[in-house]
PDB file of C-alpha atoms in Angstrom:
ATOM      1  CA  MET A   1      32.337  55.518  55.228  1.00 78.00           C
ATOM      2  CA  TRP A   2      32.664  59.052  56.528  1.00 75.00           C
ATOM      3  CA  ILE A   3      36.349  59.218  55.519  1.00 78.00           C
ATOM      4  CA  ARG A   4      35.493  58.096  51.984  1.00 81.00           C
ATOM      5  CA  SER A   5      32.704  60.661  51.860  1.00 77.00           C
ATOM      6  CA  THR A   6      35.086  63.391  53.014  1.00 75.00           C
ATOM      7  CA  MET A   7      37.835  62.487  50.573  1.00 77.00           C
ATOM      8  CA  ALA A   8      35.384  62.531  47.661  1.00 78.00           C
ATOM      9  CA  TYR A   9      35.754  66.324  47.775  1.00 81.00           C
ATOM     10  CA  ARG A  10      39.499  66.837  48.265  1.00 81.00           C
ATOM     11  CA  ALA A  11      39.463  70.619  47.909  1.00 86.00           C
ATOM     12  CA  SER A  12      36.672  70.955  50.468  1.00 81.00           C
ATOM     13  CA  PHE A  13      38.571  68.665  52.851  1.00 80.00           C
ATOM     14  CA  ALA A  14      41.740  70.726  52.458  1.00 85.00           C
ATOM     15  CA  MET A  15      39.909  73.991  53.119  1.00 86.00           C
ATOM     16  CA  THR A  16      37.998  72.722  56.163  1.00 83.00           C
ATOM     17  CA  THR A  17      41.161  71.176  57.619  1.00 83.00           C
ATOM     18  CA  PHE A  18      43.007  74.453  57.143  1.00 86.00           C
ATOM     19  CA  GLY A  19      40.055  76.256  58.700  1.00 83.00           C
ATOM     20  CA  SER A  20      40.279  74.003  61.753  1.00 82.00           C
ATOM     21  CA  PHE A  21      44.025  74.661  61.899  1.00 84.00           C
ATOM     22  CA  ALA A  22      43.578  78.422  61.640  1.00 84.00           C
ATOM     23  CA  ALA A  23      40.727  78.625  64.143  1.00 83.00           C
ATOM     24  CA  THR A  24      42.712  76.808  66.827  1.00 84.00           C
ATOM     25  CA  PHE A  25      45.864  78.782  66.012  1.00 87.00           C
ATOM     26  CA  PHE A  26      44.096  81.971  67.090  1.00 88.00           C
ATOM     27  CA  ASP A  27      44.053  80.559  70.647  1.00 87.00           C
ATOM     28  CA  PHE A  28      47.840  80.611  70.613  1.00 91.00           C
ATOM     29  CA  VAL A  29      47.856  84.020  68.949  1.00 91.00           C
ATOM     30  CA  ALA A  30      45.978  85.338  72.002  1.00 90.00           C
ATOM     31  CA  ILE A  31      48.750  83.964  74.236  1.00 92.00           C
ATOM     32  CA  MET A  32      51.423  85.557  72.048  1.00 92.00           C
ATOM     33  CA  LEU A  33      49.623  88.894  72.286  1.00 92.00           C
ATOM     34  CA  MET A  34      49.721  88.646  76.082  1.00 92.00           C
ATOM     35  CA  PHE A  35      53.470  88.110  75.955  1.00 92.00           C
ATOM     36  CA  SER A  36      53.885  91.157  73.756  1.00 90.00           C
ATOM     37  CA  ARG A  37      53.035  93.126  76.916  1.00 90.00           C
ATOM     38  CA  VAL A  38      54.571  90.950  79.654  1.00 91.00           C
ATOM     39  CA  ASP A  39      57.748  88.892  79.988  1.00 90.00           C
ATOM     40  CA  ALA A  40      56.163  86.104  82.029  1.00 92.00           C
ATOM     41  CA  LEU A  41      52.682  84.828  82.847  1.00 92.00           C
ATOM     42  CA  GLY A  42      52.416  83.530  86.379  1.00 89.00           C
ATOM     43  CA  GLY A  43      56.200  83.139  86.376  1.00 91.00           C
ATOM     44  CA  TRP A  44      56.172  81.083  83.145  1.00 95.00           C
ATOM     45  CA  SER A  45      57.906  82.229  79.960  1.00 94.00           C
ATOM     46  CA  LEU A  46      56.366  82.064  76.484  1.00 94.00           C
ATOM     47  CA  PRO A  47      58.126  78.786  75.479  1.00 95.00           C
ATOM     48  CA  GLU A  48      57.010  77.200  78.771  1.00 95.00           C
ATOM     49  CA  VAL A  49      53.385  78.261  78.241  1.00 95.00           C
ATOM     50  CA  ALA A  50      53.661  77.063  74.639  1.00 95.00           C
ATOM     51  CA  PHE A  51      54.800  73.702  76.015  1.00 96.00           C
ATOM     52  CA  LEU A  52      51.644  73.538  78.148  1.00 95.00           C
ATOM     53  CA  TYR A  53      49.572  74.609  75.174  1.00 95.00           C
ATOM     54  CA  GLY A  54      51.086  71.980  72.882  1.00 94.00           C
ATOM     55  CA  LEU A  55      50.579  69.103  75.311  1.00 95.00           C
ATOM     56  CA  SER A  56      46.971  70.094  75.945  1.00 94.00           C
ATOM     57  CA  ALA A  57      46.153  70.777  72.283  1.00 93.00           C
ATOM     58  CA  VAL A  58      47.597  67.496  70.965  1.00 95.00           C
ATOM     59  CA  SER A  59      45.980  65.388  73.707  1.00 95.00           C
ATOM     60  CA  PHE A  60      42.598  67.029  73.235  1.00 93.00           C
ATOM     61  CA  GLY A  61      42.927  67.015  69.452  1.00 92.00           C
ATOM     62  CA  LEU A  62      43.476  63.246  69.412  1.00 93.00           C
ATOM     63  CA  ALA A  63      40.489  62.693  71.706  1.00 93.00           C
ATOM     64  CA  ASP A  64      38.336  65.049  69.637  1.00 89.00           C
ATOM     65  CA  LEU A  65      39.347  63.220  66.455  1.00 89.00           C
ATOM     66  CA  VAL A  66      38.535  59.781  67.864  1.00 89.00           C
ATOM     67  CA  ILE A  67      35.446  60.442  69.965  1.00 89.00           C
ATOM     68  CA  GLY A  68      34.494  64.096  69.482  1.00 81.00           C
ATOM     69  CA  SER A  69      31.151  63.230  67.873  1.00 81.00           C
ATOM     70  CA  MET A  70      29.742  62.179  71.249  1.00 85.00           C
ATOM     71  CA  ASP A  71      28.074  65.572  71.615  1.00 80.00           C
ATOM     72  CA  ARG A  72      25.675  64.560  68.831  1.00 81.00           C
ATOM     73  CA  LEU A  73      24.079  62.001  71.126  1.00 85.00           C
ATOM     74  CA  GLY A  74      21.584  64.517  72.516  1.00 81.00           C
ATOM     75  CA  ARG A  75      20.104  65.064  69.069  1.00 83.00           C
ATOM     76  CA  ARG A  76      19.712  61.310  68.546  1.00 84.00           C
ATOM     77  CA  LEU A  77      17.982  60.984  71.905  1.00 83.00           C
ATOM     78  CA  ARG A  78      15.501  63.707  71.002  1.00 82.00           C
ATOM     79  CA  ASP A  79      14.576  62.448  67.546  1.00 80.00           C
ATOM     80  CA  GLY A  80      14.726  58.734  68.398  1.00 82.00           C
ATOM     81  CA  THR A  81      17.413  57.848  65.841  1.00 83.00           C
ATOM     82  CA  LEU A  82      19.496  56.168  68.546  1.00 86.00           C
ATOM     83  CA  ASP A  83      17.179  53.180  68.032  1.00 86.00           C
ATOM     84  CA  THR A  84      18.841  52.448  64.691  1.00 86.00           C
ATOM     85  CA  LEU A  85      22.204  52.095  66.437  1.00 87.00           C
ATOM     86  CA  LEU A  86      20.809  49.693  69.020  1.00 87.00           C
ATOM     87  CA  VAL A  87      19.777  47.098  66.438  1.00 87.00           C
ATOM     88  CA  ARG A  88      23.126  47.007  64.656  1.00 87.00           C
ATOM     89  CA  PRO A  89      25.666  44.277  65.527  1.00 88.00           C
ATOM     90  CA  ALA A  90      28.270  46.768  66.746  1.00 87.00           C
ATOM     91  CA  PRO A  91      28.957  48.549  70.062  1.00 91.00           C
ATOM     92  CA  VAL A  92      26.747  51.616  70.421  1.00 91.00           C
ATOM     93  CA  LEU A  93      29.618  53.640  71.877  1.00 91.00           C
ATOM     94  CA  ALA A  94      31.760  52.966  68.795  1.00 89.00           C
ATOM     95  CA  GLN A  95      28.884  53.886  66.495  1.00 89.00           C
ATOM     96  CA  VAL A  96      28.180  57.170  68.286  1.00 88.00           C
ATOM     97  CA  ALA A  97      31.893  58.047  68.305  1.00 87.00           C
ATOM     98  CA  ALA A  98      32.149  57.355  64.558  1.00 85.00           C
ATOM     99  CA  ASP A  99      28.958  59.258  63.716  1.00 83.00           C
ATOM    100  CA  ARG A 100      29.894  61.892  61.110  1.00 79.00           C
ATOM    101  CA  PHE A 101      33.585  61.236  61.733  1.00 82.00           C
ATOM    102  CA  ALA A 102      35.391  64.473  60.849  1.00 78.00           C
ATOM    103  CA  LEU A 103      38.891  63.941  59.501  1.00 78.00           C
ATOM    104  CA  ARG A 104      39.287  67.723  59.318  1.00 79.00           C
ATOM    105  CA  ARG A 105      39.941  67.655  63.070  1.00 84.00           C
ATOM    106  CA  LEU A 106      43.486  66.669  62.164  1.00 85.00           C
ATOM    107  CA  GLY A 107      44.001  70.409  61.766  1.00 85.00           C
ATOM    108  CA  ARG A 108      43.797  70.838  65.546  1.00 87.00           C
ATOM    109  CA  VAL A 109      46.301  68.019  66.123  1.00 90.00           C
ATOM    110  CA  THR A 110      48.687  69.448  63.525  1.00 90.00           C
ATOM    111  CA  GLN A 111      48.516  72.936  64.982  1.00 91.00           C
ATOM    112  CA  GLY A 112      49.133  71.675  68.516  1.00 92.00           C
ATOM    113  CA  SER A 113      52.046  69.534  67.318  1.00 93.00           C
ATOM    114  CA  LEU A 114      53.685  72.520  65.628  1.00 94.00           C
ATOM    115  CA  VAL A 115      53.381  74.653  68.764  1.00 94.00           C
ATOM    116  CA  LEU A 116      54.729  71.782  70.873  1.00 94.00           C
ATOM    117  CA  GLY A 117      57.685  71.335  68.498  1.00 94.00           C
ATOM    118  CA  TRP A 118      58.418  75.063  68.585  1.00 94.00           C
ATOM    119  CA  ALA A 119      58.309  75.093  72.385  1.00 95.00           C
ATOM    120  CA  LEU A 120      60.685  72.132  72.657  1.00 94.00           C
ATOM    121  CA  SER A 121      63.122  73.844  70.281  1.00 93.00           C
ATOM    122  CA  ARG A 122      63.170  76.962  72.498  1.00 93.00           C
ATOM    123  CA  LEU A 123      63.351  75.283  75.903  1.00 93.00           C
ATOM    124  CA  ASP A 124      66.618  74.350  77.555  1.00 91.00           C
ATOM    125  CA  VAL A 125      65.596  70.960  78.957  1.00 90.00           C
ATOM    126  CA  ASP A 126      68.025  68.484  80.479  1.00 89.00           C
ATOM    127  CA  TRP A 127      66.581  65.439  78.739  1.00 90.00           C
ATOM    128  CA  THR A 128      66.803  62.089  80.469  1.00 92.00           C
ATOM    129  CA  ALA A 129      65.420  58.677  79.545  1.00 92.00           C
ATOM    130  CA  GLY A 130      62.559  59.209  81.986  1.00 90.00           C
ATOM    131  CA  LYS A 131      61.590  62.556  80.451  1.00 92.00           C
ATOM    132  CA  LEU A 132      61.755  61.180  76.915  1.00 93.00           C
ATOM    133  CA  LEU A 133      59.512  58.264  77.890  1.00 93.00           C
ATOM    134  CA  LEU A 134      57.141  60.592  79.687  1.00 93.00           C
ATOM    135  CA  MET A 135      56.333  62.632  76.560  1.00 94.00           C
ATOM    136  CA  PRO A 136      54.410  59.972  74.562  1.00 94.00           C
ATOM    137  CA  LEU A 137      52.883  58.582  77.774  1.00 94.00           C
ATOM    138  CA  THR A 138      51.625  62.060  78.653  1.00 94.00           C
ATOM    139  CA  LEU A 139      50.018  62.590  75.244  1.00 95.00           C
ATOM    140  CA  LEU A 140      48.330  59.173  75.229  1.00 95.00           C
ATOM    141  CA  SER A 141      47.186  59.499  78.847  1.00 95.00           C
ATOM    142  CA  GLY A 142      45.862  63.000  78.204  1.00 95.00           C
ATOM    143  CA  CYS A 143      43.948  61.713  75.184  1.00 95.00           C
ATOM    144  CA  ALA A 144      42.415  58.919  77.311  1.00 95.00           C
ATOM    145  CA  ILE A 145      41.446  61.366  80.075  1.00 95.00           C
ATOM    146  CA  PHE A 146      39.691  63.652  77.592  1.00 95.00           C
ATOM    147  CA  CYS A 147      37.989  60.615  76.019  1.00 93.00           C
ATOM    148  CA  ALA A 148      36.667  59.681  79.459  1.00 94.00           C
ATOM    149  CA  VAL A 149      35.268  63.206  79.865  1.00 93.00           C
ATOM    150  CA  PHE A 150      33.583  62.959  76.442  1.00 92.00           C
ATOM    151  CA  VAL A 151      31.990  59.620  77.340  1.00 92.00           C
ATOM    152  CA  ALA A 152      30.884  60.797  80.793  1.00 91.00           C
ATOM    153  CA  GLY A 153      29.341  63.894  79.219  1.00 88.00           C
ATOM    154  CA  ALA A 154      27.505  61.740  76.694  1.00 88.00           C
ATOM    155  CA  ALA A 155      26.207  59.514  79.498  1.00 89.00           C
ATOM    156  CA  PHE A 156      24.852  62.607  81.235  1.00 88.00           C
ATOM    157  CA  GLN A 157      22.829  63.404  78.122  1.00 86.00           C
ATOM    158  CA  PHE A 158      20.712  60.299  78.735  1.00 85.00           C
ATOM    159  CA  VAL A 159      19.419  62.170  81.791  1.00 82.00           C
ATOM    160  CA  ALA A 160      19.438  65.751  80.529  1.00 77.00           C
ATOM    161  CA  GLN A 161      18.438  64.907  76.912  1.00 69.00           C
ATOM    162  CA  ASP A 162      20.284  67.928  75.497  1.00 68.00           C
ATOM    163  CA  ALA A 163      23.403  68.767  77.482  1.00 67.00           C
ATOM    164  CA  SER A 164      26.026  69.137  74.781  1.00 69.00           C
ATOM    165  CA  GLU A 165      27.017  72.588  76.041  1.00 74.00           C
ATOM    166  CA  VAL A 166      27.513  71.223  79.557  1.00 78.00           C
ATOM    167  CA  GLN A 167      29.767  68.577  78.064  1.00 77.00           C
ATOM    168  CA  ASN A 168      31.642  71.196  76.028  1.00 80.00           C
ATOM    169  CA  ALA A 169      32.292  73.216  79.180  1.00 83.00           C
ATOM    170  CA  PHE A 170      34.450  70.377  80.499  1.00 86.00           C
ATOM    171  CA  THR A 171      36.036  69.291  77.198  1.00 86.00           C
ATOM    172  CA  TYR A 172      36.700  72.443  75.186  1.00 86.00           C
ATOM    173  CA  GLY A 173      36.696  74.522  78.360  1.00 88.00           C
ATOM    174  CA  GLY A 174      39.085  72.102  80.021  1.00 89.00           C
ATOM    175  CA  THR A 175      41.657  72.268  77.262  1.00 90.00           C
ATOM    176  CA  THR A 176      41.494  76.080  77.263  1.00 90.00           C
ATOM    177  CA  LEU A 177      42.101  76.075  81.020  1.00 92.00           C
ATOM    178  CA  LEU A 178      45.152  73.826  80.656  1.00 93.00           C
ATOM    179  CA  GLN A 179      46.758  76.149  78.111  1.00 92.00           C
ATOM    180  CA  TYR A 180      47.727  78.477  80.963  1.00 94.00           C
ATOM    181  CA  PRO A 181      50.033  77.759  83.911  1.00 94.00           C
ATOM    182  CA  PRO A 182      48.479  76.664  87.201  1.00 93.00           C
ATOM    183  CA  THR A 183      50.078  79.619  88.965  1.00 91.00           C
ATOM    184  CA  VAL A 184      47.557  82.045  87.443  1.00 93.00           C
ATOM    185  CA  PHE A 185      44.582  80.253  89.020  1.00 93.00           C
ATOM    186  CA  GLY A 186      43.342  80.071  92.589  1.00 91.00           C
ATOM    187  CA  LYS A 187      44.213  77.055  94.710  1.00 91.00           C
ATOM    188  CA  GLU A 188      40.582  75.944  94.886  1.00 93.00           C
ATOM    189  CA  LEU A 189      40.377  75.658  91.109  1.00 93.00           C
ATOM    190  CA  VAL A 190      43.731  73.863  90.945  1.00 93.00           C
ATOM    191  CA  ARG A 191      42.535  71.395  93.594  1.00 93.00           C
ATOM    192  CA  GLY A 192      39.342  70.818  91.610  1.00 93.00           C
ATOM    193  CA  VAL A 193      41.160  69.949  88.373  1.00 93.00           C
ATOM    194  CA  THR A 194      43.626  67.766  90.273  1.00 93.00           C
ATOM    195  CA  PHE A 195      41.477  65.740  92.668  1.00 93.00           C
ATOM    196  CA  VAL A 196      37.900  66.031  91.306  1.00 92.00           C
ATOM    197  CA  LEU A 197      38.237  66.239  87.515  1.00 91.00           C
ATOM    198  CA  PRO A 198      41.924  65.317  87.139  1.00 93.00           C
ATOM    199  CA  LEU A 199      42.739  67.374  84.055  1.00 94.00           C
ATOM    200  CA  ALA A 200      45.962  68.545  85.719  1.00 94.00           C
ATOM    201  CA  PHE A 201      47.483  65.167  84.819  1.00 95.00           C
ATOM    202  CA  VAL A 202      47.043  65.986  81.122  1.00 94.00           C
ATOM    203  CA  ASN A 203      49.875  68.532  81.089  1.00 93.00           C
ATOM    204  CA  TRP A 204      50.411  70.573  84.275  1.00 94.00           C
ATOM    205  CA  LEU A 205      52.119  67.900  86.358  1.00 93.00           C
ATOM    206  CA  PRO A 206      54.172  66.289  83.537  1.00 94.00           C
ATOM    207  CA  ALA A 207      55.258  69.741  82.348  1.00 94.00           C
ATOM    208  CA  CYS A 208      56.414  70.701  85.837  1.00 93.00           C
ATOM    209  CA  TYR A 209      58.603  67.591  85.928  1.00 94.00           C
ATOM    210  CA  VAL A 210      60.093  68.162  82.471  1.00 94.00           C
ATOM    211  CA  LEU A 211      60.758  71.851  83.139  1.00 93.00           C
ATOM    212  CA  GLY A 212      62.053  71.291  86.672  1.00 91.00           C
ATOM    213  CA  ARG A 213      59.349  73.422  88.268  1.00 91.00           C
ATOM    214  CA  PRO A 214      57.682  72.781  91.647  1.00 90.00           C
ATOM    215  CA  TYR A 215      54.436  70.836  91.496  1.00 90.00           C
ATOM    216  CA  PRO A 216      51.201  72.731  92.220  1.00 88.00           C
ATOM    217  CA  LEU A 217      49.721  72.156  95.682  1.00 87.00           C
ATOM    218  CA  GLU A 218      53.130  70.811  96.813  1.00 86.00           C
ATOM    219  CA  LEU A 219      52.302  67.358  95.492  1.00 88.00           C
ATOM    220  CA  PRO A 220      54.904  64.591  95.916  1.00 89.00           C
ATOM    221  CA  GLY A 221      57.313  63.835  93.092  1.00 86.00           C
ATOM    222  CA  TRP A 222      55.885  60.403  92.293  1.00 89.00           C
ATOM    223  CA  VAL A 223      52.725  61.931  90.814  1.00 90.00           C
ATOM    224  CA  VAL A 224      54.626  62.479  87.552  1.00 89.00           C
ATOM    225  CA  GLY A 225      54.156  58.782  86.791  1.00 89.00           C
ATOM    226  CA  ALA A 226      50.443  58.832  87.630  1.00 92.00           C
ATOM    227  CA  PRO A 227      48.866  60.005  84.298  1.00 93.00           C
ATOM    228  CA  PRO A 228      48.430  56.457  82.854  1.00 94.00           C
ATOM    229  CA  LEU A 229      46.862  55.283  86.121  1.00 95.00           C
ATOM    230  CA  VAL A 230      44.651  58.376  86.283  1.00 95.00           C
ATOM    231  CA  ALA A 231      43.536  57.713  82.709  1.00 95.00           C
ATOM    232  CA  VAL A 232      42.473  54.175  83.642  1.00 95.00           C
ATOM    233  CA  VAL A 233      40.704  55.438  86.768  1.00 94.00           C
ATOM    234  CA  CYS A 234      38.832  58.021  84.677  1.00 94.00           C
ATOM    235  CA  CYS A 235      37.858  55.616  81.892  1.00 94.00           C
ATOM    236  CA  ALA A 236      36.429  52.989  84.256  1.00 94.00           C
ATOM    237  CA  PRO A 237      33.667  55.139  85.845  1.00 94.00           C
ATOM    238  CA  ALA A 238      33.004  56.833  82.496  1.00 93.00           C
ATOM    239  CA  GLY A 239      32.372  53.408  80.963  1.00 93.00           C
ATOM    240  CA  LEU A 240      30.102  52.416  83.844  1.00 94.00           C
ATOM    241  CA  ALA A 241      28.188  55.690  83.503  1.00 92.00           C
ATOM    242  CA  TRP A 242      27.746  55.032  79.781  1.00 92.00           C
ATOM    243  CA  ARG A 243      26.400  51.529  80.389  1.00 92.00           C
ATOM    244  CA  ALA A 244      24.012  52.835  83.044  1.00 92.00           C
ATOM    245  CA  GLY A 245      22.790  55.592  80.747  1.00 89.00           C
ATOM    246  CA  LEU A 246      22.293  53.197  77.858  1.00 90.00           C
ATOM    247  CA  ARG A 247      20.272  50.829  80.042  1.00 89.00           C
ATOM    248  CA  SER A 248      18.029  53.679  81.153  1.00 86.00           C
ATOM    249  CA  TYR A 249      17.305  54.788  77.582  1.00 84.00           C
ATOM    250  CA  ARG A 250      13.663  54.767  76.558  1.00 81.00           C
ATOM    251  CA  SER A 251      12.789  55.228  72.907  1.00 76.00           C
ATOM    252  CA  THR A 252      10.643  58.139  71.746  1.00 66.00           C
ATOM    253  CA  GLY A 253       8.410  55.605  69.987  1.00 63.00           C
ATOM    254  CA  SER A 254       8.701  57.484  66.691  1.00 56.00           C
TER     255      SER A 254
END
């Protein structure tokens, strides 16, 4: 329904999609401006940082496209309109995710894909079957990890009522963090996004394997195959948190 509504105004759709593309492109422009003054950032060259950026942007863009409307849940909790979703014969999670589905978010995915393609064209990578297989697995796993963060943040809103900005700190803030190499951050922060909120498996660890760089925190080599498992581990508690939050919901009575 939302796609049909969007495509009813093709020119508006084209402009908003381009606007999404341009707005996210300025994030990469900021990185390019840094490299106009330095040759390396934390020991990483511009194509290597662009590789990190592309992996993070595409993974997050896919998650934002599929389930990015979860931050609207707080508004439904406040005005009581979540009740209308509860009486429909469809999963509430799917309904909240599809609420005001914004196809214009494809602009973010397109922009990240272009940066990723540019980075791959500039990097001298010794491609093997394992590295080629790792690329799509990394993007899909990263998307699932970000989806889990979106769902967990939405579950928290059942308690906080209006915590969309807290959720955004971990989703939009997380993808901004991952656009830069782990070597520019303190070890405590790197440990936090590896063992507590495992965003490092979205791009840092796979990128280190593809580029032949040492893993942060001196992690063992087998962790490169862990992103799919980490995605499953993240989605399971996020789903449980969502079910618990939904059970605790009490209508406003309006």
